[in-house]
Short mmCIF file of C-alpha atoms and ligand atoms in Angstrom, two decimals:
data_model
loop_
_atom_site.label_atom_id
_atom_site.label_comp_id
_atom_site.label_asym_id
_atom_site.label_seq_id
_atom_site.Cartn_x
_atom_site.Cartn_y
_atom_site.Cartn_z
CA ARG A 1290 73.17 125.75 74.49
CA THR A 1291 70.39 124.53 72.20
CA LYS A 1292 67.25 122.75 73.32
CA GLY A 1293 68.35 119.63 71.41
CA GLU A 1294 71.15 119.01 73.92
CA GLY A 1295 68.52 118.29 76.52
CA ARG A 1296 69.57 116.68 79.74
CA ASN A 1297 73.04 115.75 78.56
CA GLY A 1298 73.85 119.38 77.87
CA TYR A 1299 72.62 120.25 81.31
CA ARG A 1300 74.64 117.49 82.95
CA PHE A 1301 77.73 118.60 81.12
CA TYR A 1302 77.18 122.09 82.41
CA GLU A 1303 76.75 120.81 85.96
CA ALA A 1304 79.96 118.80 85.80
CA GLU A 1305 81.82 121.82 84.52
CA MET A 1306 80.46 123.90 87.39
CA ASP A 1307 81.49 121.28 89.94
CA GLU A 1308 84.98 121.25 88.52
CA ARG A 1309 85.25 124.99 88.74
CA ILE A 1310 83.96 125.10 92.30
CA GLU A 1311 86.45 122.36 93.23
CA ALA A 1312 89.32 124.26 91.61
CA ARG A 1313 88.39 127.38 93.54
CA ARG A 1314 88.22 125.42 96.78
CA ALA A 1315 91.65 123.93 96.18
CA LEU A 1316 93.08 127.33 95.37
CA SER A 1317 91.68 128.94 98.50
CA THR A 1318 93.12 126.11 100.61
CA ASP A 1319 96.52 126.79 99.05
CA LEU A 1320 96.03 130.51 99.58
CA ARG A 1321 95.67 130.11 103.32
CA GLY A 1322 99.21 128.81 103.74
CA ALA A 1323 100.82 130.84 100.99
CA LEU A 1324 101.88 133.75 103.19
CA ASP A 1325 103.69 131.49 105.66
CA ARG A 1326 105.37 129.70 102.77
CA ASN A 1327 106.66 133.00 101.39
CA GLU A 1328 104.92 132.56 98.06
CA PHE A 1329 103.98 136.22 97.60
CA LEU A 1330 106.15 138.91 96.14
CA LEU A 1331 105.68 142.44 94.90
CA HIS A 1332 106.25 143.80 91.45
CA PHE A 1333 106.48 147.52 90.78
CA GLN A 1334 105.19 149.42 87.78
CA PRO A 1335 106.49 152.95 87.09
CA ILE A 1336 104.16 155.94 87.01
CA VAL A 1337 105.69 158.58 84.79
CA SER A 1338 105.28 162.34 84.38
CA ARG A 1339 104.20 163.99 81.13
CA GLU A 1340 107.91 164.19 80.25
CA GLY A 1341 108.43 160.48 80.87
CA ARG A 1342 110.28 160.78 84.18
CA VAL A 1343 109.61 158.13 86.81
CA ARG A 1344 107.71 159.79 89.66
CA GLY A 1345 106.82 156.66 91.53
CA PHE A 1346 105.71 153.05 91.33
CA GLU A 1347 102.55 151.08 91.97
CA ALA A 1348 103.10 147.93 94.03
CA LEU A 1349 101.30 144.93 92.49
CA VAL A 1350 101.21 141.65 94.38
CA ARG A 1351 102.20 138.36 92.71
CA TRP A 1352 101.56 134.83 93.91
CA LYS A 1353 104.07 132.23 92.87
CA HIS A 1354 102.11 129.01 93.30
CA PRO A 1355 104.39 125.96 93.67
CA LYS A 1356 102.49 123.95 91.03
CA ARG A 1357 100.55 126.47 88.98
CA GLY A 1358 103.23 129.12 88.60
CA PHE A 1359 102.14 132.75 88.76
CA VAL A 1360 98.46 133.16 89.60
CA SER A 1361 96.90 136.48 88.60
CA PRO A 1362 95.79 138.85 91.37
CA ALA A 1363 92.54 139.25 89.44
CA GLU A 1364 91.95 135.61 90.40
CA PHE A 1365 93.35 135.37 93.93
CA ILE A 1366 92.53 138.80 95.41
CA PRO A 1367 88.77 138.09 95.34
CA LEU A 1368 89.49 134.69 96.96
CA ALA A 1369 91.69 136.34 99.56
CA GLU A 1370 88.86 138.76 100.28
CA GLU A 1371 86.30 135.98 100.67
CA THR A 1372 88.52 133.90 102.95
CA GLY A 1373 89.89 136.75 105.03
CA VAL A 1374 93.46 136.07 103.88
CA ILE A 1375 93.48 139.65 102.56
CA ILE A 1376 93.90 140.93 106.13
CA PRO A 1377 97.36 139.43 106.87
CA LEU A 1378 98.28 139.59 103.16
CA GLY A 1379 97.33 143.27 102.94
CA GLU A 1380 99.43 144.02 106.01
CA TRP A 1381 102.42 142.22 104.50
CA ILE A 1382 101.99 144.12 101.19
CA LEU A 1383 101.94 147.46 102.97
CA GLN A 1384 105.07 146.70 105.01
CA GLN A 1385 106.94 145.23 102.06
CA ALA A 1386 106.04 148.13 99.74
CA CYS A 1387 107.11 150.78 102.28
CA ALA A 1388 110.36 148.95 103.05
CA THR A 1389 111.25 148.75 99.35
CA ALA A 1390 110.35 152.39 98.67
CA ALA A 1391 112.44 153.54 101.63
CA GLY A 1392 115.50 152.50 99.61
CA TRP A 1393 114.61 154.76 96.68
CA PRO A 1394 115.52 158.45 96.22
CA GLY A 1395 113.39 160.82 98.31
CA ASP A 1396 111.33 162.13 95.41
CA ILE A 1397 110.02 158.71 94.33
CA SER A 1398 106.65 157.63 95.70
CA ILE A 1399 104.96 154.27 96.20
CA ALA A 1400 101.27 153.50 95.55
CA VAL A 1401 99.70 150.59 97.42
CA ASN A 1402 96.30 149.04 96.61
CA LEU A 1403 94.00 148.48 99.57
CA SER A 1404 90.95 146.26 99.57
CA PRO A 1405 87.61 147.58 100.89
CA ILE A 1406 87.65 144.54 103.23
CA GLN A 1407 90.73 145.99 104.92
CA PHE A 1408 88.78 149.13 105.73
CA ARG A 1409 86.17 147.01 107.45
CA HIS A 1410 88.39 144.63 109.41
CA SER A 1411 91.72 146.34 110.02
CA ASP A 1412 92.71 149.48 111.83
CA LEU A 1413 94.23 150.90 108.67
CA PRO A 1414 95.59 154.16 110.06
CA LEU A 1415 97.40 152.13 112.73
CA LEU A 1416 98.80 149.69 110.14
CA VAL A 1417 99.99 152.58 108.00
CA ILE A 1418 101.66 154.31 110.94
CA SER A 1419 103.59 151.17 111.87
CA ALA A 1420 104.58 150.41 108.25
CA LEU A 1421 105.92 153.98 107.95
CA GLN A 1422 107.75 153.81 111.26
CA GLU A 1423 109.32 150.41 110.64
CA SER A 1424 110.51 151.39 107.16
CA GLY A 1425 111.42 154.99 107.86
CA LEU A 1426 109.45 156.06 104.79
CA ASP A 1427 108.04 159.59 104.85
CA ALA A 1428 104.21 159.63 104.82
CA SER A 1429 104.19 162.04 101.88
CA ARG A 1430 105.76 159.34 99.70
CA LEU A 1431 102.97 156.82 100.33
CA GLU A 1432 99.83 156.74 98.20
CA ILE A 1433 96.85 154.56 98.98
CA GLU A 1434 94.81 153.32 96.02
CA ILE A 1435 91.22 152.36 96.60
CA THR A 1436 88.60 151.41 94.07
CA GLU A 1437 85.21 152.99 93.87
CA SER A 1438 83.59 149.90 95.37
CA VAL A 1439 84.75 151.14 98.76
CA PHE A 1440 81.89 153.63 98.54
CA LEU A 1441 79.23 151.01 98.15
CA GLU A 1442 79.29 151.26 101.89
CA ALA A 1443 80.86 154.60 102.63
CA THR A 1444 80.20 154.19 106.31
CA PRO A 1445 81.27 156.79 108.87
CA ALA A 1446 84.07 154.36 109.86
CA ILE A 1447 85.48 154.34 106.34
CA LYS A 1448 85.25 158.10 106.09
CA THR A 1449 87.02 158.49 109.43
CA ALA A 1450 89.79 156.11 108.33
CA LEU A 1451 90.30 158.04 105.09
CA ALA A 1452 90.41 161.34 106.94
CA LYS A 1453 92.97 159.95 109.42
CA LEU A 1454 95.17 158.70 106.60
CA ARG A 1455 95.14 162.15 105.05
CA GLU A 1456 96.02 163.74 108.38
CA LEU A 1457 99.09 161.50 108.48
CA GLY A 1458 100.13 163.08 105.18
CA VAL A 1459 99.43 159.99 103.09
CA ARG A 1460 97.86 160.62 99.68
CA LEU A 1461 94.68 159.02 98.43
CA SER A 1462 94.02 157.82 94.89
CA LEU A 1463 90.70 156.69 93.52
CA ASP A 1464 91.51 153.65 91.35
CA ASP A 1465 89.71 152.37 88.23
CA PHE A 1466 87.76 155.60 88.00
CA GLY A 1467 84.69 155.45 85.79
CA THR A 1468 83.99 151.73 86.13
CA GLY A 1469 82.07 151.69 89.37
CA TYR A 1470 79.54 153.54 91.37
CA SER A 1471 81.29 156.63 92.54
CA SER A 1472 79.38 159.82 92.37
CA LEU A 1473 81.12 163.06 91.70
CA SER A 1474 80.19 164.30 95.15
CA TYR A 1475 82.42 161.62 96.75
CA LEU A 1476 85.37 163.13 94.99
CA ARG A 1477 84.74 166.41 96.67
CA ARG A 1478 83.67 165.22 100.09
CA LEU A 1479 86.35 162.60 100.62
CA ALA A 1480 89.14 164.82 99.35
CA PHE A 1481 91.06 162.52 97.04
CA ASP A 1482 94.40 163.74 95.78
CA LYS A 1483 94.41 161.70 92.58
CA ILE A 1484 92.19 159.74 90.32
CA LYS A 1485 93.26 156.95 88.04
CA ILE A 1486 91.33 156.70 84.80
CA ASP A 1487 90.54 153.07 84.17
CA GLN A 1488 92.29 151.39 81.26
CA SER A 1489 88.96 150.56 79.62
CA PHE A 1490 88.68 154.25 78.67
CA VAL A 1491 92.29 154.46 77.53
CA ARG A 1492 92.08 151.35 75.35
CA ASP A 1493 90.00 152.93 72.58
CA LEU A 1494 91.93 156.19 72.37
CA PRO A 1495 92.49 158.06 70.17
CA HIS A 1496 90.02 156.60 67.68
CA GLU A 1497 86.91 156.50 69.84
CA GLN A 1498 85.26 159.95 69.89
CA SER A 1499 83.10 159.29 72.94
CA GLY A 1500 86.04 157.78 74.82
CA ALA A 1501 88.05 160.93 74.31
CA ALA A 1502 85.09 163.05 75.40
CA ILE A 1503 84.76 161.07 78.65
CA VAL A 1504 88.47 161.27 79.38
CA ARG A 1505 88.46 165.00 78.68
CA ALA A 1506 85.50 165.50 81.02
CA ILE A 1507 87.19 163.52 83.82
CA ILE A 1508 90.43 165.47 83.46
CA ASP A 1509 88.66 168.84 83.38
CA LEU A 1510 86.58 167.99 86.42
CA ALA A 1511 89.52 166.62 88.41
CA THR A 1512 91.72 169.56 87.52
CA SER A 1513 89.09 172.03 88.66
CA LEU A 1514 88.89 170.09 91.97
CA LYS A 1515 92.72 170.37 92.18
CA MET A 1516 93.27 166.66 91.75
CA THR A 1517 95.93 164.91 89.72
CA VAL A 1518 94.86 162.55 86.95
CA ILE A 1519 96.76 159.38 86.08
CA ALA A 1520 95.86 157.28 83.04
CA GLU A 1521 96.39 153.54 83.44
CA GLY A 1522 96.92 150.95 80.73
CA VAL A 1523 98.76 153.21 78.29
CA GLU A 1524 100.07 150.85 75.62
CA THR A 1525 100.64 152.90 72.48
CA GLU A 1526 102.39 156.06 71.44
CA ALA A 1527 99.09 157.32 69.95
CA GLN A 1528 97.35 156.88 73.31
CA ARG A 1529 100.17 158.70 75.07
CA ARG A 1530 99.95 161.66 72.72
CA CYS A 1531 96.17 161.82 72.95
CA LEU A 1532 96.23 161.71 76.77
CA LEU A 1533 98.84 164.46 76.91
CA SER A 1534 96.78 166.64 74.58
CA LEU A 1535 93.75 166.10 76.84
CA GLY A 1536 95.81 167.41 79.77
CA CYS A 1537 96.53 164.17 81.66
CA HIS A 1538 99.11 164.70 84.43
CA ALA A 1539 100.75 161.27 84.71
CA LEU A 1540 100.79 157.99 82.82
CA GLN A 1541 101.23 154.30 83.55
CA GLY A 1542 101.25 151.31 81.22
CA TYR A 1543 103.16 148.76 79.20
CA LEU A 1544 104.34 151.52 76.83
CA PHE A 1545 106.71 152.65 79.59
CA SER A 1546 107.24 149.44 81.52
CA ARG A 1547 105.51 146.29 82.70
CA PRO A 1548 105.43 145.73 86.45
CA VAL A 1549 108.99 144.62 87.36
CA PRO A 1550 110.68 142.93 90.34
CA ALA A 1551 112.17 145.12 93.08
CA ASP A 1552 115.76 144.93 91.80
CA GLU A 1553 114.73 146.21 88.37
CA ALA A 1554 112.69 149.00 89.96
CA ASN A 1555 115.74 149.93 92.03
CA ALA A 1556 117.88 150.06 88.91
CA LEU A 1557 115.35 152.38 87.25
CA VAL A 1558 115.65 155.00 90.00
CA THR A 1559 119.16 154.71 91.38
CA GLY A 1560 120.88 156.16 88.37
CA GLN A 1561 122.14 153.06 86.64
CA GLY A 1562 122.60 153.76 82.97
CA LEU A 1563 122.02 156.84 80.89
CA ARG A 1564 118.25 156.55 80.86
CA ARG A 1565 118.00 157.46 84.50
CA GLN A 1566 114.39 158.27 85.30
CA THR A 1567 113.50 158.89 81.68
CA ILE A 1568 111.71 155.90 80.32
CA HIS A 1569 110.04 157.44 77.34
CA ALA A 1570 110.81 161.06 76.64
CA ALA A 1571 108.04 163.28 75.31
P1 C2E B 2844 94.85 147.86 89.34
O1 C2E B 2844 95.18 148.36 90.70
O2 C2E B 2844 93.95 148.72 88.51
O3 C2E B 2844 96.25 147.62 88.64
C1 C2E B 2844 96.49 147.80 87.27
C2 C2E B 2844 96.52 146.47 86.54
O4 C2E B 2844 96.70 146.74 85.14
C3 C2E B 2844 97.69 145.58 86.92
O5 C2E B 2844 97.25 144.23 86.76
C4 C2E B 2844 98.73 145.92 85.87
O6 C2E B 2844 99.70 144.90 85.69
C5 C2E B 2844 97.85 146.07 84.67
N1 C2E B 2844 98.46 146.92 83.64
C6 C2E B 2844 99.34 147.91 83.80
N2 C2E B 2844 99.66 148.50 82.62
C7 C2E B 2844 98.92 147.85 81.68
C8 C2E B 2844 98.82 148.00 80.25
O7 C2E B 2844 99.44 148.84 79.62
N3 C2E B 2844 97.95 147.16 79.61
C9 C2E B 2844 97.22 146.22 80.30
N4 C2E B 2844 96.40 145.44 79.58
N5 C2E B 2844 97.32 146.04 81.65
C10 C2E B 2844 98.16 146.86 82.32
P2 C2E B 2844 97.51 143.12 87.88
O8 C2E B 2844 98.86 143.29 88.47
O9 C2E B 2844 97.16 141.82 87.25
O10 C2E B 2844 96.47 143.49 89.01
C11 C2E B 2844 95.09 143.42 88.77
C12 C2E B 2844 94.31 144.02 89.90
O11 C2E B 2844 94.48 143.25 91.09
C13 C2E B 2844 94.75 145.43 90.27
O12 C2E B 2844 94.18 146.39 89.42
C14 C2E B 2844 94.23 145.52 91.70
O13 C2E B 2844 92.87 145.82 91.70
C15 C2E B 2844 94.44 144.10 92.20
N6 C2E B 2844 95.71 144.07 92.94
C16 C2E B 2844 96.97 143.91 92.48
N7 C2E B 2844 97.86 143.99 93.48
C17 C2E B 2844 97.15 144.22 94.61
C18 C2E B 2844 97.50 144.41 95.99
O14 C2E B 2844 98.69 144.44 96.38
N8 C2E B 2844 96.46 144.60 96.88
C19 C2E B 2844 95.15 144.62 96.49
N9 C2E B 2844 94.20 144.81 97.42
N10 C2E B 2844 94.80 144.47 95.19
C20 C2E B 2844 95.78 144.27 94.26
MG1 MG B 2845 95.79 150.16 91.47
MG1 MG B 2846 93.92 150.75 88.51
MG1 MG B 2847 92.42 148.83 86.79
#
């Protein structure tokens, strides 16, 4: 904005802000009733082995807004966190994801994203136990994904919850690795099973030298700590090849599949068609 715009420019800016604040307010009002109106659903994105076999899925929540259509979780999850809706919503996601996965073959896992807010305001180990019991899913098939921001306040309570989850046999993944504040010592102390390299590092492969160096360093470190490394946001064949050559253990991204509704995920793992479990052979 140039000086010449003066007060009018400023007023325009103010009006725009008001509009945006109003839109957010309207959306969070809608969000409050959305769970009761059954407007949420889960999509599932395959996570594949180096050979292209489906090893599991990540559950990704979708909100089908009656007027606006699908609203992105990048938009409504922060709102759900601010308003507290994430607590009942997160519980529903966990139950729904476990129930769906219980219908898959026994070697297929399910990864569920948890919000740091849930660690603060829910008894997560208890929620996980009841979701596993109700669905009949084995704990070893459930993975919990948490982002590094959970460590902004790695309180004793959070550490205890993580330790309890591991005792149950649930696996822990550190999501969006490299974007946040995690220190390498967290990786060791909190005993994660997996780390997911954020797609911002994958995007520039294989052309970006420094990107490849970072990815290589992450994979080497994780491997020496006996952790599995998953790359997210794999979109091209060149990225896939580069990640494999760097030693990445598992891959996820549009190259293999977009997140799909439950019935399509079921079809991918229950042996329909010749491509059973092989989405993109090496
Ligand atoms: P995330 O957990 O890192 O999930 C990966 C996101 O990357 C998903 O976006 C997925 O659709 C997208 N993605 C996957 N492959 C590719 C690719 O090849 N290229 C590109 N450009 N994108 C790809 P989505 O579904 O919009 O979710 C965004 C974020 O919202 C998630 O990031 C996660 O932080 C949050 N989220 C989604 N579902 C849940 C949930 O059930 N609970 C919680 N607490 N958060 C969720
Ligand atoms: Mg995730
Ligand atoms: Mg991620
Ligand atoms: Mg991400």
